[in-house]
C-alpha positions as a printed NumPy array, in Angstrom:
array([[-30.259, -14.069,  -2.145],
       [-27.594, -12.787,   0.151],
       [-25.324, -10.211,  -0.628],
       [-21.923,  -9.946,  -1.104],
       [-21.075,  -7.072,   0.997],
       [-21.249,  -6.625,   4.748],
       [-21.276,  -3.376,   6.482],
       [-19.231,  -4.081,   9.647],
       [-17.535,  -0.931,  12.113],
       [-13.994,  -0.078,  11.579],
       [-12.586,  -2.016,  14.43 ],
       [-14.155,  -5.392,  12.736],
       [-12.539,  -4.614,   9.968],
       [ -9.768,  -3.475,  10.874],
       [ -9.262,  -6.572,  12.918],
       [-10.313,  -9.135,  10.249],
       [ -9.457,  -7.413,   7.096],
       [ -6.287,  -8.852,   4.829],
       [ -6.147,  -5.623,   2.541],
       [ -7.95 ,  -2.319,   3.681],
       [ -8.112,   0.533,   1.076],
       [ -9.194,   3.987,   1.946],
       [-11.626,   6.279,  -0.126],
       [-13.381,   8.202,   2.147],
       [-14.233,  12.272,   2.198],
       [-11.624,  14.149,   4.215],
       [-13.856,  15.49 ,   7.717],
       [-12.728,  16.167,  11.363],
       [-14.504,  12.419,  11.534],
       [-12.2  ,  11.02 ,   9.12 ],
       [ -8.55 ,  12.728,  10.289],
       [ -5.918,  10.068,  11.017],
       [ -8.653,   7.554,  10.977],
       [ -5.968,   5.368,  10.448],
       [ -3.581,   5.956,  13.781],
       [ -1.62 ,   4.025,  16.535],
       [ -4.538,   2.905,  17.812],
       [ -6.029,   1.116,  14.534],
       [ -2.947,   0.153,  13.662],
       [ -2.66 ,  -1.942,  16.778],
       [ -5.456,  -3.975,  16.294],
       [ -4.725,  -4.799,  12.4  ],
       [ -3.884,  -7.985,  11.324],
       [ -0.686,  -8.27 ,  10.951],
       [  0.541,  -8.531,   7.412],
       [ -2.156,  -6.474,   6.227],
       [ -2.046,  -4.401,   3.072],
       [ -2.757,  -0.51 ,   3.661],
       [ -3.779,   1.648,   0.599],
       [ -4.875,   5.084,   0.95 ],
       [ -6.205,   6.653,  -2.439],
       [ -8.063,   9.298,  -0.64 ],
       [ -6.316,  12.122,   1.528],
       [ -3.163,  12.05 ,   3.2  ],
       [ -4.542,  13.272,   6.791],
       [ -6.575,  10.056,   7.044],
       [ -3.399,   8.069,   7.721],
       [ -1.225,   9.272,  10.297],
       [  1.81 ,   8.641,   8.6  ],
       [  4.281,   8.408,  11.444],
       [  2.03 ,   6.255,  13.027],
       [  1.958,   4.195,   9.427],
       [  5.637,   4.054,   9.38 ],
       [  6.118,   2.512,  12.721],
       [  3.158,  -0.131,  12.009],
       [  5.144,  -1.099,   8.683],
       [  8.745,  -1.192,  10.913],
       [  6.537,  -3.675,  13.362],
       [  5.166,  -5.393,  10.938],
       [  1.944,  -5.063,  11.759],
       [  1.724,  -3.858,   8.131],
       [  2.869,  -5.68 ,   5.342],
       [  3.16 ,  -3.554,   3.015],
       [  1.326,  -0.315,   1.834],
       [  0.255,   1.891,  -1.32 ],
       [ -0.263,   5.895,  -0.998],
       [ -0.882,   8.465,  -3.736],
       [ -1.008,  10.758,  -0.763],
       [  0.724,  11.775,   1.768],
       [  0.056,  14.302,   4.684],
       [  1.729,  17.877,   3.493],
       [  2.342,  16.818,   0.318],
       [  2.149,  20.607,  -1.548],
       [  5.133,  21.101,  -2.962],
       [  6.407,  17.41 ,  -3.601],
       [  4.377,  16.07 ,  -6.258],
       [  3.873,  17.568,  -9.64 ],
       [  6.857,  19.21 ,  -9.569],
       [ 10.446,  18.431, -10.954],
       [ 12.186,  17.091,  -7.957],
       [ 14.835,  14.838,  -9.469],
       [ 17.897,  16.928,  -8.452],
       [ 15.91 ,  18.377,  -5.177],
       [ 17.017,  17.533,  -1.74 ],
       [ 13.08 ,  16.911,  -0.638],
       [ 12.619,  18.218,   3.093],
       [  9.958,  15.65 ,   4.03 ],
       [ 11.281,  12.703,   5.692],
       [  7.999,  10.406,   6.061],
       [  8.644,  10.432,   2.243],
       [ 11.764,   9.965,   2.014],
       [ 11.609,   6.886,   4.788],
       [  8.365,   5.495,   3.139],
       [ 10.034,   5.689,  -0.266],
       [ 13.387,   3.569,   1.752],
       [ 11.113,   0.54 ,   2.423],
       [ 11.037,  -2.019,  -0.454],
       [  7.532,  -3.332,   0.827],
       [  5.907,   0.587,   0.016],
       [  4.583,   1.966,  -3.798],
       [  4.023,   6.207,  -3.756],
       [  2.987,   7.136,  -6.746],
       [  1.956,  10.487,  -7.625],
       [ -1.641,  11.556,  -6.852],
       [ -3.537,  11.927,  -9.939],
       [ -7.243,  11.841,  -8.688],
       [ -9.587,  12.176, -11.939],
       [ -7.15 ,  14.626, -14.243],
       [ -8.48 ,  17.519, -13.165],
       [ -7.463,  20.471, -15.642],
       [ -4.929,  21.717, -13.328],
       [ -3.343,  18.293, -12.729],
       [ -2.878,  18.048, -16.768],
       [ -2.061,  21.349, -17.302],
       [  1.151,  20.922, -14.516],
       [  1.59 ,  17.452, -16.009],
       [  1.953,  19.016, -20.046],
       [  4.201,  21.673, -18.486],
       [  6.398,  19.603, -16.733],
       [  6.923,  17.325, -19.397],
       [  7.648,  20.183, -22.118],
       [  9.967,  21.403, -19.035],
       [ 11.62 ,  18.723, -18.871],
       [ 12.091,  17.877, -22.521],
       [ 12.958,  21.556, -23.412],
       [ 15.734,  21.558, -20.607],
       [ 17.112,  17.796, -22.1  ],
       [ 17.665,  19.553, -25.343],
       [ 19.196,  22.654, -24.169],
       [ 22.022,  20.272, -22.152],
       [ 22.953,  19.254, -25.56 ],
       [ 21.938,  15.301, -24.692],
       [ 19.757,  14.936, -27.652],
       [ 20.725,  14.565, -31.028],
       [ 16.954,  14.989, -31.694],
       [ 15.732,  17.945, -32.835],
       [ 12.016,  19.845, -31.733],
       [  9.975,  21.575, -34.016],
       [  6.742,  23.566, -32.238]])
């Protein structure tokens, strides 16, 4: 019986692939392994999702692939030099990162926070943020609810 998986090199799959997803350990191998280059010989259309590390796309070079075309559309829970932008209350921030902010601009693009496998610290900043921001709604006198801890 034949399998259902092929092992093929990047550049076959990059070049035949409708949807590529990364999940691949972050090395000096695996830096922007998605760059101008690769993203020249996708197919265009294609559907780019990076779960894994933000330095594995080069994300100016994913931005201009998306403005070509060349990608249809893409999905990121990370982003290169993301400390300080997720996990954090942002809502009334000017955020100083414009690959974000011009990734965020494109209709065809989902970012969503990177969440990974809840590690303790990722809960513990999500359970303070949330109190945060619950604790601050109150004290603006917005609620008529009232909190008993």
């Amino acid at each position: 019986m034949r399998g259902i998986l092929k092992y093929v090199s990047l550049d076959e799959l990059l070049e035949e692939s409708d949807l590529i997803t990364i999940h691949t350990p972050l090395f000096e191998s695996t830096y922007h392994m998605i760059n101008q280059e690769r993203i020249a010989k996708i197919k265009d259309g294609v559907c780019i999702i990076n779960c894994s590390h933000g330095a594995e796309v080069d994300t100016y070079a994913l931005i201009a692939g998306i403005e070509a075309g060349k990608a249809g559309a893409a999905g990121i829970d990370v982003l290169e030099d993301e400390e300080g932008i997720f996990h954090y209350d942002r809502r009334t921030d000017i955020l100083d990162h414009r690959q974000l902010a011009t990734l965020r601009s494109f209709p065809n693009v989902i970012v969503t926070p990177h969440t990974a496998f809840y590690p303790n610290q990722a809960v513990s900043d999500m359970a303070e943020m949330a109190l945060t921001s619950l604790v601050s709604f109150v004290e603006t006198g917005k609620s008529r609810w009232e909190i008993k801890v």
